[in-house]
Coordinates of C-alpha atoms in Angstrom, one line a residue:
X1 CA 13.0 -36.0 26.1
X2 CA 12.4 -32.3 26.5
X3 CA 9.0 -31.0 27.5
X4 CA 8.8 -28.3 24.7
X5 CA 11.0 -27.9 21.5
X6 CA 11.1 -25.1 18.7
X7 CA 11.0 -26.5 15.2
X8 CA 11.3 -23.8 12.6
X9 CA 13.7 -22.5 9.8
X10 CA 16.4 -21.8 12.0
X11 CA 16.4 -25.2 13.9
X12 CA 19.7 -27.0 12.3
X13 CA 19.1 -30.0 10.4
X14 CA 20.7 -32.3 13.1
X15 CA 18.5 -30.9 15.7
X16 CA 15.3 -31.4 13.5
X17 CA 16.2 -35.1 13.4
X18 CA 16.7 -35.3 17.0
X19 CA 13.4 -33.8 17.9
X20 CA 11.5 -36.3 15.6
X21 CA 13.6 -39.1 17.3
X22 CA 12.8 -37.9 20.8
X23 CA 9.2 -36.3 20.4
X24 CA 8.8 -33.7 22.9
X25 CA 5.1 -33.0 24.4
X26 CA 4.9 -29.5 22.9
X27 CA 6.3 -28.3 19.5
X28 CA 6.6 -24.7 18.8
X29 CA 6.5 -24.1 14.9
X30 CA 5.1 -21.7 12.4
X31 CA 2.8 -22.1 9.1
X32 CA 6.0 -22.1 6.7
X33 CA 7.2 -25.1 8.6
X34 CA 3.9 -27.0 8.6
X35 CA 3.9 -26.2 5.1
X36 CA 7.3 -27.4 3.9
X37 CA 9.0 -29.5 6.6
X38 CA 6.1 -31.3 8.7
X39 CA 2.9 -31.9 6.4
X40 CA 5.0 -33.3 3.7
X41 CA 7.1 -35.6 5.9
X42 CA 4.1 -36.8 8.1
X43 CA 5.2 -40.3 8.4
X44 CA 8.1 -39.4 10.4
X45 CA 6.1 -37.7 12.7
X46 CA 3.8 -40.8 13.1
X47 CA 3.8 -41.1 16.8
X48 CA 3.5 -37.4 17.5
X49 CA 0.3 -37.2 15.2
X50 CA -1.2 -40.3 16.6
X51 CA -1.1 -38.6 20.2
X52 CA -1.8 -34.9 19.2
X53 CA -4.5 -33.5 21.4
X54 CA -4.3 -29.8 20.8
X55 CA -3.5 -27.5 18.1
X56 CA -3.0 -23.9 19.3
X57 CA -3.2 -21.2 16.6
X58 CA -1.7 -17.7 18.1
X59 CA -2.1 -14.3 16.6
X60 CA -5.0 -15.4 14.3
X61 CA -5.5 -11.8 13.7
X62 CA -2.3 -11.7 11.7
X63 CA -3.4 -14.5 9.2
X64 CA -5.2 -12.2 6.7
X65 CA -5.4 -11.5 2.9
X66 CA -3.1 -13.8 1.0
X67 CA -1.0 -15.1 3.7
X68 CA -4.2 -16.2 5.8
X69 CA -6.0 -17.6 2.6
X70 CA -2.8 -19.7 2.3
X71 CA -2.4 -20.7 6.1
X72 CA -6.0 -21.9 5.8
X73 CA -5.2 -24.6 3.5
X74 CA -2.0 -25.4 5.3
X75 CA -4.2 -26.1 8.4
X76 CA -6.6 -27.9 6.4
X77 CA -3.8 -30.2 5.1
X78 CA -2.8 -30.6 8.7
X79 CA -6.3 -31.9 9.6
X80 CA -6.2 -34.5 7.0
X81 CA -3.0 -36.0 8.3
X82 CA -4.5 -35.8 11.7
X83 CA -7.4 -37.9 10.7
X84 CA -5.0 -40.3 8.5
X85 CA -3.2 -41.2 11.8
X86 CA -6.4 -41.5 13.9
X87 CA -6.1 -38.2 15.8
X88 CA -8.9 -35.5 16.2
X89 CA -7.1 -32.7 17.8
X90 CA -8.9 -29.8 19.4
X91 CA -8.3 -26.7 17.7
X92 CA -7.5 -23.6 19.9
X93 CA -7.3 -19.9 18.4
X94 CA -5.7 -16.7 20.0
X95 CA -6.5 -13.4 18.8
X96 CA -5.8 -9.7 19.7
X97 CA -9.1 -8.0 19.7
X98 CA -10.8 -7.8 16.2
X99 CA -14.4 -7.7 14.9
X100 CA -14.8 -11.3 14.1
X101 CA -12.4 -13.7 15.9
X102 CA -14.7 -16.6 15.7
X103 CA -15.6 -16.3 12.2
X104 CA -11.8 -15.8 11.3
X105 CA -10.9 -18.8 13.0
X106 CA -13.7 -20.7 11.5
X107 CA -12.5 -19.7 8.0
X108 CA -9.0 -20.5 9.0
X109 CA -9.7 -24.2 10.2
X110 CA -13.0 -24.9 8.5
X111 CA -14.2 -26.0 12.0
X112 CA -16.6 -24.6 14.3
X113 CA -15.6 -22.5 17.2
X114 CA -16.8 -21.1 20.6
X115 CA -15.7 -17.8 21.3
X116 CA -14.3 -16.9 24.7
X117 CA -13.7 -13.1 25.4
X118 CA -11.6 -12.3 28.7
X119 CA -8.7 -10.2 29.3
X120 CA -6.5 -11.2 32.3
X121 CA -3.3 -9.6 31.0
X122 CA -1.8 -7.0 33.6
X123 CA -1.4 -3.5 32.2
X124 CA 0.2 -0.5 33.6
X125 CA -0.4 3.1 32.7
X126 CA -0.1 4.1 28.8
X127 CA 0.2 7.5 27.9
X128 CA -0.8 8.3 24.4
X129 CA 0.6 11.5 22.3
X130 CA -1.0 12.4 19.0
X131 CA 1.4 14.4 17.1
X132 CA 0.4 16.3 14.0
X133 CA 3.8 17.7 12.9
X134 CA 4.3 20.9 10.8
X135 CA 7.4 19.6 9.5
X136 CA 8.3 16.2 8.0
X137 CA 6.7 13.3 10.1
X138 CA 10.1 11.4 9.7
X139 CA 12.0 14.3 10.9
X140 CA 9.6 14.4 14.1
X141 CA 10.2 10.4 14.3
X142 CA 14.1 10.9 14.4
X143 CA 14.2 13.6 17.1
X144 CA 11.7 11.8 19.3
X145 CA 13.5 8.3 19.1
X146 CA 16.9 10.2 19.7
X147 CA 15.3 12.1 22.9
X148 CA 14.0 8.7 24.1
X149 CA 17.3 7.0 23.5
X150 CA 19.2 9.7 25.5
X151 CA 16.7 9.3 28.3
X152 CA 17.3 5.9 28.6
X153 CA 13.9 4.5 27.3
X154 CA 14.1 1.4 25.1
X155 CA 12.4 2.3 22.4
X156 CA 10.8 0.7 19.2
X157 CA 9.8 3.0 16.0
X158 CA 7.2 1.4 13.7
X159 CA 6.8 2.3 10.2
X160 CA 4.6 1.4 7.3
X161 CA 7.3 0.9 4.7
X162 CA 10.4 -1.1 4.3
X163 CA 12.0 2.4 2.8
X164 CA 11.1 4.5 5.7
X165 CA 12.5 1.9 8.1
X166 CA 15.9 1.9 6.5
X167 CA 15.7 6.0 6.1
X168 CA 14.9 6.6 9.7
X169 CA 17.5 4.2 11.1
X170 CA 20.0 5.7 8.5
X171 CA 19.1 9.4 9.7
X172 CA 19.1 8.5 13.4
X173 CA 23.0 7.2 13.3
X174 CA 23.9 10.3 10.9
X175 CA 22.5 12.7 13.6
X176 CA 23.5 10.6 16.9
X177 CA 26.6 8.5 15.7
X178 CA 26.7 7.6 19.3
X179 CA 23.9 5.2 19.3
X180 CA 25.2 3.6 15.9
X181 CA 25.9 0.3 17.7
X182 CA 22.7 0.4 20.2
X183 CA 19.9 0.6 17.4
X184 CA 18.9 -1.5 14.5
X185 CA 16.6 -1.8 11.6
X186 CA 14.3 -4.7 11.2
X187 CA 11.9 -5.7 8.6
X188 CA 10.6 -8.6 6.3
X189 CA 13.2 -9.1 3.7
X190 CA 15.9 -9.5 6.2
X191 CA 17.2 -13.1 6.2
X192 CA 16.2 -15.3 9.2
X193 CA 19.7 -15.3 10.9
X194 CA 19.6 -11.6 10.8
X195 CA 16.3 -11.1 12.3
X196 CA 17.0 -13.7 14.9
X197 CA 20.3 -11.9 15.8
X198 CA 18.4 -8.6 16.3
X199 CA 15.5 -10.1 18.4
X200 CA 18.2 -11.6 21.0
X201 CA 20.3 -8.4 21.2
X202 CA 16.9 -6.5 22.2
X203 CA 16.1 -9.2 24.6
X204 CA 19.6 -9.1 26.2
X205 CA 19.5 -5.2 26.4
X206 CA 22.3 -5.0 24.0
X207 CA 20.2 -2.8 21.6
X208 CA 18.3 0.4 23.1
X209 CA 16.0 0.8 20.0
X210 CA 14.9 -0.6 16.8
X211 CA 13.2 0.6 13.7
X212 CA 10.7 -1.6 12.4
X213 CA 8.1 -2.8 9.9
X214 CA 5.1 -4.5 11.1
X215 CA 7.4 -7.7 11.5
X216 CA 7.9 -6.9 14.9
X217 CA 4.2 -6.2 15.7
X218 CA 3.6 -10.0 16.4
X219 CA 4.4 -11.9 19.7
X220 CA 8.3 -12.2 19.5
X221 CA 9.7 -11.8 22.9
X222 CA 12.0 -9.1 23.0
X223 CA 11.8 -8.0 26.5
X224 CA 10.7 -5.1 28.2
X225 CA 10.3 -1.7 26.2
X226 CA 9.4 1.6 27.4
X227 CA 8.5 3.6 24.3
X228 CA 6.4 3.1 21.1
X229 CA 6.7 5.5 18.4
X230 CA 4.3 5.0 15.5
X231 CA 5.4 6.8 12.2
X232 CA 1.9 7.1 10.6
X233 CA -1.4 5.5 11.7
X234 CA -0.8 1.6 11.4
X235 CA -3.9 1.4 9.2
X236 CA -6.3 -0.3 11.6
X237 CA -7.2 0.1 15.2
X238 CA -6.1 -3.5 15.8
X239 CA -2.9 -3.1 14.5
X240 CA -2.4 0.0 16.3
X241 CA -3.0 -1.6 19.7
X242 CA -1.0 -4.7 18.9
X243 CA 2.2 -2.5 18.2
X244 CA 1.3 -0.4 21.6
X245 CA 1.2 -3.8 23.3
X246 CA 4.9 -4.1 22.7
X247 CA 5.9 -1.8 25.4
X248 CA 5.0 -1.7 29.2
X249 CA 4.9 -5.2 29.5
X250 CA 6.7 -5.6 32.6
X251 CA 4.3 -3.5 34.9
X252 CA 5.8 -0.1 34.0
X253 CA 4.4 2.9 32.6
X254 CA 4.9 3.2 28.8
X255 CA 4.6 5.8 26.2
X256 CA 2.6 5.5 22.8
X257 CA 3.3 8.3 20.4
X258 CA 1.5 8.3 17.2
X259 CA 3.2 10.9 14.6
X260 CA 0.6 11.5 11.8
X261 CA 1.7 11.6 8.0
X262 CA -0.3 13.3 5.2
X263 CA -3.0 10.7 5.0
X264 CA -6.4 10.7 4.8
X265 CA -7.0 8.3 7.9
X266 CA -4.0 9.8 10.0
X267 CA -5.5 13.2 9.7
X268 CA -8.9 11.9 10.6
X269 CA -7.7 10.5 14.0
X270 CA -5.9 13.9 14.4
X271 CA -9.0 15.8 14.1
X272 CA -10.9 13.2 16.2
X273 CA -8.7 11.6 18.6
X274 CA -11.7 10.3 20.5
X275 CA -12.9 8.3 17.6
X276 CA -9.8 6.3 17.9
X277 CA -10.3 5.0 21.2
X278 CA -14.2 4.4 20.7
X279 CA -14.0 2.8 17.4
X280 CA -14.9 -0.8 17.0
X281 CA -12.1 -3.1 15.6
X282 CA -11.8 -4.2 12.2
X283 CA -12.6 -7.5 10.8
X284 CA -9.9 -10.0 9.6
X285 CA -10.6 -11.0 6.2
X286 CA -9.5 -14.0 4.0
X287 CA -10.8 -16.0 1.0
X288 CA -10.2 -19.9 1.3
X289 CA -12.2 -20.4 -1.8
X290 CA -9.6 -18.3 -3.9
X291 CA -9.2 -20.7 -6.6
X292 CA -5.6 -19.7 -7.5
X293 CA -4.9 -20.5 -3.8
X294 CA -6.9 -23.8 -3.8
X295 CA -4.8 -25.0 -7.2
X296 CA -1.7 -24.5 -5.5
X297 CA -2.7 -26.5 -2.3
X298 CA -4.6 -29.4 -3.8
X299 CA -1.6 -31.1 -5.5
X300 CA 0.5 -30.4 -2.0
X301 CA -2.5 -32.2 0.0
X302 CA -2.5 -35.1 -2.8
X303 CA 1.1 -35.5 -2.2
X304 CA 0.9 -36.1 1.5
X305 CA -2.3 -38.3 1.1
X306 CA -4.0 -38.8 -2.0
X307 CA -7.2 -37.3 -2.4
X308 CA -10.6 -39.3 -2.2
X309 CA -13.9 -38.6 -3.7
X310 CA -15.2 -38.7 0.1
X311 CA -12.3 -36.6 1.5
X312 CA -13.5 -35.7 4.8
X313 CA -11.7 -32.0 4.7
X314 CA -12.2 -31.0 1.3
X315 CA -15.4 -30.8 -0.6
X316 CA -14.1 -32.7 -3.8
X317 CA -17.6 -32.6 -5.4
X318 CA -17.6 -29.0 -5.3
X319 CA -13.8 -28.6 -6.4
X320 CA -14.0 -30.9 -9.4
X321 CA -13.7 -28.1 -11.9
X322 CA -10.3 -27.3 -10.1
X323 CA -9.5 -30.9 -9.9
X324 CA -10.1 -31.3 -13.8
X325 CA -7.8 -28.3 -14.6
X326 CA -5.1 -29.7 -12.4
X327 CA -5.3 -33.1 -14.2
X328 CA -5.2 -31.4 -17.5
X329 CA -2.0 -29.5 -16.5
X330 CA -0.5 -32.6 -15.4
X331 CA -0.3 -31.7 -11.8
X332 CA -2.7 -34.4 -10.5
X333 CA -3.0 -38.0 -11.7
X334 CA -6.7 -39.6 -11.5
X335 CA -6.9 -43.4 -10.3
X336 CA -8.1 -45.9 -12.7
X337 CA -12.0 -45.3 -11.4
X338 CA -12.0 -41.6 -11.2
X339 CA -12.2 -41.5 -7.5
X340 CA -8.9 -40.6 -6.2
X341 CA -6.0 -38.4 -7.4
X342 CA -2.6 -38.7 -6.7
X343 CA 0.0 -35.8 -6.9
X344 CA 2.2 -36.0 -10.2
X345 CA 5.4 -34.4 -8.2
X346 CA 6.7 -35.6 -5.1
X347 CA 7.2 -32.5 -3.4
X348 CA 5.1 -29.6 -5.3
X349 CA 5.2 -27.7 -1.9
X350 CA 8.7 -26.4 -2.7
X351 CA 7.1 -24.3 -5.4
X352 CA 4.2 -22.9 -3.4
X353 CA 5.0 -19.7 -1.3
X354 CA 2.4 -19.0 1.2
X355 CA 3.0 -15.6 1.8
X356 CA 2.2 -14.3 -1.6
X357 CA 0.6 -15.2 -4.6
X358 CA 3.3 -16.1 -7.0
X359 CA 7.1 -17.4 -6.2
X360 CA 9.1 -14.6 -4.6
X361 CA 12.2 -12.7 -6.4
X362 CA 15.6 -12.6 -4.8
X363 CA 17.6 -9.4 -4.7
X364 CA 21.0 -10.3 -5.5
X365 CA 24.2 -7.8 -5.4
X366 CA 27.2 -7.8 -7.8
X367 CA 28.8 -10.3 -5.8
X368 CA 26.1 -13.0 -6.0
X369 CA 24.9 -12.5 -2.3
X370 CA 21.3 -12.6 -1.7
X371 CA 20.4 -9.6 0.3
X372 CA 16.7 -9.6 0.5
X373 CA 13.5 -10.6 -1.3
X374 CA 10.1 -9.5 -3.0
X375 CA 7.1 -11.1 -3.8
X376 CA 6.3 -11.5 -7.6
X377 CA 3.8 -8.6 -7.4
X378 CA 5.9 -6.3 -5.7
X379 CA 9.0 -6.7 -7.5
X380 CA 7.6 -4.7 -10.7
X381 CA 6.8 -1.5 -8.5
X382 CA 10.0 -1.9 -6.2
X383 CA 12.7 -3.4 -8.2
X384 CA 12.7 -2.0 -11.8
X385 CA 15.9 -1.2 -13.4
X386 CA 16.8 2.0 -11.7
X387 CA 15.0 1.7 -8.8
X388 CA 16.8 2.2 -5.2
X389 CA 16.2 -0.5 -2.8
X390 CA 17.3 0.0 0.8
X391 CA 18.6 -2.8 3.1
X392 CA 20.3 -2.2 6.5
X393 CA 20.6 1.7 5.8
X394 CA 22.4 1.1 2.6
X395 CA 21.0 2.0 -0.9
X396 CA 21.4 -0.4 -3.6
X397 CA 20.5 0.5 -7.1
X398 CA 18.7 -2.3 -9.4
X399 CA 20.8 -2.5 -12.3
X400 CA 18.6 -5.6 -14.0
X401 CA 15.3 -7.3 -13.5
X402 CA 15.7 -11.2 -14.6
X403 CA 12.2 -12.5 -14.9
X404 CA 13.0 -16.0 -16.0
X405 CA 15.5 -16.4 -13.1
X406 CA 13.4 -14.5 -10.6
X407 CA 16.0 -12.3 -9.5
X408 CA 16.9 -8.7 -9.5
X409 CA 20.4 -7.9 -9.7
X410 CA 21.7 -4.6 -7.7
X411 CA 24.8 -2.8 -6.9
X412 CA 25.6 -0.3 -3.7
X413 CA 25.0 3.3 -4.3
X414 CA 24.9 6.3 -2.2
X415 CA 22.1 8.8 -3.4
X416 CA 19.8 11.6 -2.2
X417 CA 16.8 10.1 -3.8
X418 CA 14.2 7.2 -3.6
X419 CA 12.2 6.0 -6.5
X420 CA 8.4 5.8 -7.3
X421 CA 7.0 3.6 -10.0
X422 CA 4.5 5.0 -12.6
X423 CA 1.9 2.5 -13.7
X424 CA -0.7 2.3 -16.6
X425 CA -3.9 -0.2 -15.5
X426 CA -6.7 -1.5 -17.7
X427 CA -9.7 -3.4 -16.4
X428 CA -12.2 -5.7 -18.0
X429 CA -15.4 -7.1 -16.3
X430 CA -15.3 -11.1 -16.5
X431 CA -18.3 -11.7 -14.9
X432 CA -21.0 -10.1 -12.0
X433 CA -21.5 -11.7 -9.1
X434 CA -24.1 -9.5 -7.3
X435 CA -25.5 -5.8 -7.6
X436 CA -27.3 -2.9 -5.5
X437 CA -28.8 0.1 -6.1
X438 CA -27.3 3.4 -3.9
X439 CA -29.6 5.9 -4.6
X440 CA -29.3 6.5 -8.1
X441 CA -26.2 4.7 -8.7
X442 CA -25.5 0.9 -9.4
X443 CA -22.8 -0.6 -7.6
X444 CA -21.7 -4.1 -8.9
X445 CA -19.3 -6.7 -7.6
X446 CA -17.8 -9.4 -9.5
X447 CA -14.4 -10.8 -11.3
X448 CA -12.5 -8.5 -13.1
X449 CA -9.2 -9.0 -15.2
X450 CA -6.5 -6.3 -14.6
X451 CA -3.6 -5.3 -17.0
X452 CA -0.7 -3.4 -15.2
X453 CA 2.5 -2.0 -16.7
X454 CA 5.2 0.0 -15.2
X455 CA 6.0 2.8 -17.7
X456 CA 8.4 4.6 -15.8
X457 CA 9.4 5.9 -12.6
X458 CA 9.9 9.2 -10.5
X459 CA 13.3 10.3 -8.7
X460 CA 12.2 12.1 -5.5
X461 CA 14.2 13.8 -2.7
X462 CA 14.3 11.9 0.4
X463 CA 14.0 14.9 2.7
X464 CA 11.0 16.8 1.0
X465 CA 9.6 14.1 -1.6
X466 CA 9.9 16.7 -4.2
X467 CA 10.2 15.0 -7.5
X468 CA 13.9 15.4 -9.3
X469 CA 13.2 13.7 -12.6
X470 CA 10.9 11.4 -14.6
X471 CA 12.4 8.3 -16.5
X472 CA 10.7 6.0 -19.0
X473 CA 10.7 2.3 -18.8
X474 CA 9.6 -0.5 -21.0
X475 CA 8.4 -3.4 -18.7
X476 CA 6.3 -6.4 -19.3
X477 CA 2.6 -6.4 -18.7
X478 CA 1.4 -7.8 -15.5
X479 CA -2.1 -9.4 -15.6
X480 CA -4.2 -11.3 -13.1
X481 CA -8.0 -11.9 -12.3
X482 CA -9.4 -10.6 -9.0
X483 CA -12.6 -9.7 -7.1
X484 CA -13.7 -6.0 -7.4
X485 CA -16.5 -3.7 -7.4
X486 CA -17.6 -1.0 -9.9
X487 CA -20.1 2.1 -10.0
X488 CA -21.7 3.0 -13.2
X489 CA -22.2 6.8 -13.5
X490 CA -25.7 7.3 -15.2
X491 CA -26.5 10.4 -17.5
X492 CA -28.4 12.2 -14.6
X493 CA -25.4 12.0 -12.3
X494 CA -22.8 12.9 -15.1
X495 CA -25.2 15.9 -15.9
X496 CA -25.2 16.8 -12.1
X497 CA -21.6 16.8 -11.8
X498 CA -21.0 18.9 -14.8
X499 CA -23.8 21.1 -14.1
X500 CA -22.1 21.8 -10.8
X501 CA -18.8 22.8 -12.5
X502 CA -17.0 19.9 -11.4
X503 CA -14.4 18.1 -13.6
X504 CA -15.8 14.6 -14.4
X505 CA -12.6 12.9 -14.6
X506 CA -11.0 14.6 -11.3
X507 CA -14.3 13.9 -9.5
X508 CA -14.2 10.2 -10.2
X509 CA -10.4 9.9 -9.5
X510 CA -10.8 11.7 -6.1
X511 CA -13.8 9.6 -5.3
X512 CA -11.9 6.3 -6.0
X513 CA -8.8 7.5 -3.9
X514 CA -10.7 8.5 -0.8
X515 CA -13.0 5.5 -0.8
X516 CA -9.9 3.4 -1.0
X517 CA -8.4 5.4 1.8
X518 CA -11.1 4.7 4.2
X519 CA -11.4 0.9 3.4
X520 CA -9.0 -0.2 6.3
X521 CA -11.6 1.2 8.6
X522 CA -13.7 -1.9 7.9
X523 CA -11.1 -4.6 6.7
X524 CA -8.0 -5.5 8.1
X525 CA -5.9 -4.4 5.2
X526 CA -3.1 -1.8 3.9
X527 CA -4.1 0.7 1.1
X528 CA -1.4 -1.1 -0.8
X529 CA -3.9 -4.4 -0.8
X530 CA -6.1 -2.4 -2.8
X531 CA -6.4 -0.8 -6.3
X532 CA -8.5 1.4 -8.2
X533 CA -9.2 2.9 -11.6
X534 CA -11.6 5.5 -13.0
X535 CA -12.8 6.3 -16.4
X536 CA -14.4 9.3 -17.4
X537 CA -15.9 6.8 -20.6
X538 CA -15.5 3.1 -20.0
X539 CA -16.0 1.6 -23.5
X540 CA -18.0 -1.4 -22.5
X541 CA -20.6 0.5 -20.5
X542 CA -20.7 3.5 -22.6
X543 CA -20.6 5.9 -19.6
X544 CA -18.1 6.8 -16.8
X545 CA -17.3 4.1 -14.2
X546 CA -15.3 3.8 -11.0
X547 CA -13.4 0.4 -10.3
X548 CA -11.9 -0.7 -7.0
X549 CA -10.5 -4.1 -6.6
X550 CA -8.4 -6.7 -4.4
X551 CA -4.8 -6.2 -5.5
X552 CA -4.4 -9.9 -5.5
X553 CA -4.6 -12.8 -8.1
X554 CA -8.4 -14.2 -7.2
X555 CA -9.0 -11.8 -4.7
X556 CA -9.1 -11.9 -0.9
X557 CA -12.6 -10.7 0.0
X558 CA -11.7 -6.9 0.8
X559 CA -14.1 -5.5 -1.7
X560 CA -16.6 -7.9 -0.8
X561 CA -16.5 -6.8 3.1
X562 CA -16.9 -3.1 2.0
X563 CA -19.5 -3.8 -0.7
X564 CA -21.5 -5.3 2.4
X565 CA -21.3 -2.1 4.6
X566 CA -21.1 0.4 1.6
X567 CA -23.3 3.1 3.1
X568 CA -21.3 3.3 6.2
X569 CA -18.2 3.0 4.1
X570 CA -19.1 6.0 1.9
X571 CA -20.1 7.9 4.8
X572 CA -16.6 7.5 6.7
X573 CA -15.3 8.7 3.0
X574 CA -17.5 11.9 3.0
X575 CA -16.6 12.5 6.6
X576 CA -13.1 12.8 5.5
X577 CA -13.3 15.0 2.5
X578 CA -16.0 17.4 4.4
X579 CA -13.6 18.0 7.3
X580 CA -10.2 18.4 5.4
X581 CA -9.3 22.1 5.3
X582 CA -7.5 22.2 2.3
X583 CA -9.0 23.9 -0.9
X584 CA -8.4 21.6 -3.6
X585 CA -7.2 18.1 -2.3
X586 CA -4.3 17.1 -0.3
X587 CA -2.6 13.9 1.0
X588 CA -4.9 14.0 4.0
X589 CA -8.0 13.7 2.0
X590 CA -8.0 12.5 -1.8
X591 CA -4.2 12.5 -2.9
X592 CA -2.4 9.2 -2.9
X593 CA 1.2 9.4 -2.6
X594 CA 1.3 5.8 -4.7
X595 CA -0.8 7.1 -7.4
X596 CA 0.3 5.7 -10.7
X597 CA -1.0 8.8 -12.5
X598 CA 0.8 11.5 -10.2
X599 CA -2.7 12.4 -8.7
X600 CA -3.9 14.3 -11.9
X601 CA -6.8 15.1 -12.4
X602 CA -8.2 15.4 -8.7
X603 CA -11.5 17.4 -8.0
X604 CA -12.0 17.3 -4.3
X605 CA -15.5 19.2 -4.1
X606 CA -16.7 16.9 -6.9
X607 CA -15.8 13.9 -4.8
X608 CA -17.8 15.4 -2.3
X609 CA -20.6 16.2 -4.5
X610 CA -20.8 12.5 -5.7
X611 CA -20.5 11.1 -2.1
X612 CA -23.4 13.2 -1.1
X613 CA -25.4 12.2 -4.1
X614 CA -25.0 8.5 -3.2
X615 CA -25.7 8.9 0.5
X616 CA -28.6 11.8 -0.3
X617 CA -26.8 14.2 2.4

């Protein structure tokens, strides 16, 4: 019997059987395997569960948003199984520094925790460089990457987007072909076998460098690295330190270079580098109470062990409206007395993805080979007909999006542009949860119904990001309900904006952009996790309004977190606007490169005025 075994998606079927037959003392696995391969087949693990003493959940700061909310239910299902076999294991959670580790651990597991805060890890000197380039940040990153490689430094480059990962990899080997076999891209969307091979080549020293998204931010052992290049502020102090922690692990000094892009938070820290080192860490936010996520996991739980009215993990009385819906949808079957519920299906887990809300789409080339994947929400923005999809430095043009088959068909292409979707949004208030007065303005929080349609896309030059052409699309509408907040602009505030010769629509739009840009300072999220809309006249309110919402079905707690610290949040947004030296708005303050309406109209000074009015400053 081995003292420890790895049981994950790369473990061959014959090996999995051997592990179950000859149980080790320790098993290393992940939430995906618990969800699909352990929890549903717990009778095969009977002896293991009966003796289970500890469950260690590492890197809990990464379990945030939709993924974290799903993992919370995977762990609750695990607790039910432990109880079924008579075990009561102690849960131990480990985290990088975040603002709320105890709270997050408790929300993930549904258990009470005691916080232990000590750092015994050895650390050599770290040299931080903050680089605000005059030219393209991506050109600067390629240049610095090549110089590090030529100096013999094992280097990791972190980017904020899959496309940029592939482009930096491509440009690097174009300019320094001697490193073609010595560097590699690494991102989500690669097949597990591809990722594992890259990790092994890094660990062995065969690779000198890697260009990665946040996929390599986690504790994958890739050996000692010397330099870390961050292309853009990662979005949170916690993520920045996590990525910086990939280098200098063997006692040697290391270099961390953060190259700013034209983004509000990047430029804020370039102007205030001390604020980066002094800033408190953000909070990890999840929402285990998301009804859509609960509806996915209750049939899974019932298929593992039937639900009872006195269930020890799930509060069945509180969940009865959801259970009744699942019975009507023929996902659950009630017992004769109505106090137990069974799953109608044998393996509902197979239709539940835990890394997104909705089943993923496959990206398939013309030969039928799956080269990657996208979540249901992202596929409309990134895999529309005509979109350029990047994989392993190669460009693929999407020719067809098959919604029923949940796949996008692509063919290899070689072009000098990338694509960006243009979208049309509508919103509807479903119900209000709470409200507060912010000086003369009313701020409300509640549930919203969002309607999104991709109406076209831009082709943009990959070197200078200039628009080459615009193309219309007729795509289906994507509708979802989520949490959000909205700000009503009363007559007095509207008159004050117009009397100051600020454009009303541009003021509201710029306010929406800069407040969204500053949200990652308070909650662990990306700007892509949040959406916003502004109306110069919102018909239901009969006055102007601004909406900011969680970008996921059911919400994940991001707008709630910022609603709770709204004055501090708006104060940071005001600081960004006031200190940006541009005259009329730029990507460093009120422009958003992903804006679905092309950043039109925007009034930077109007946004400053409205923020000052909110805060009386």
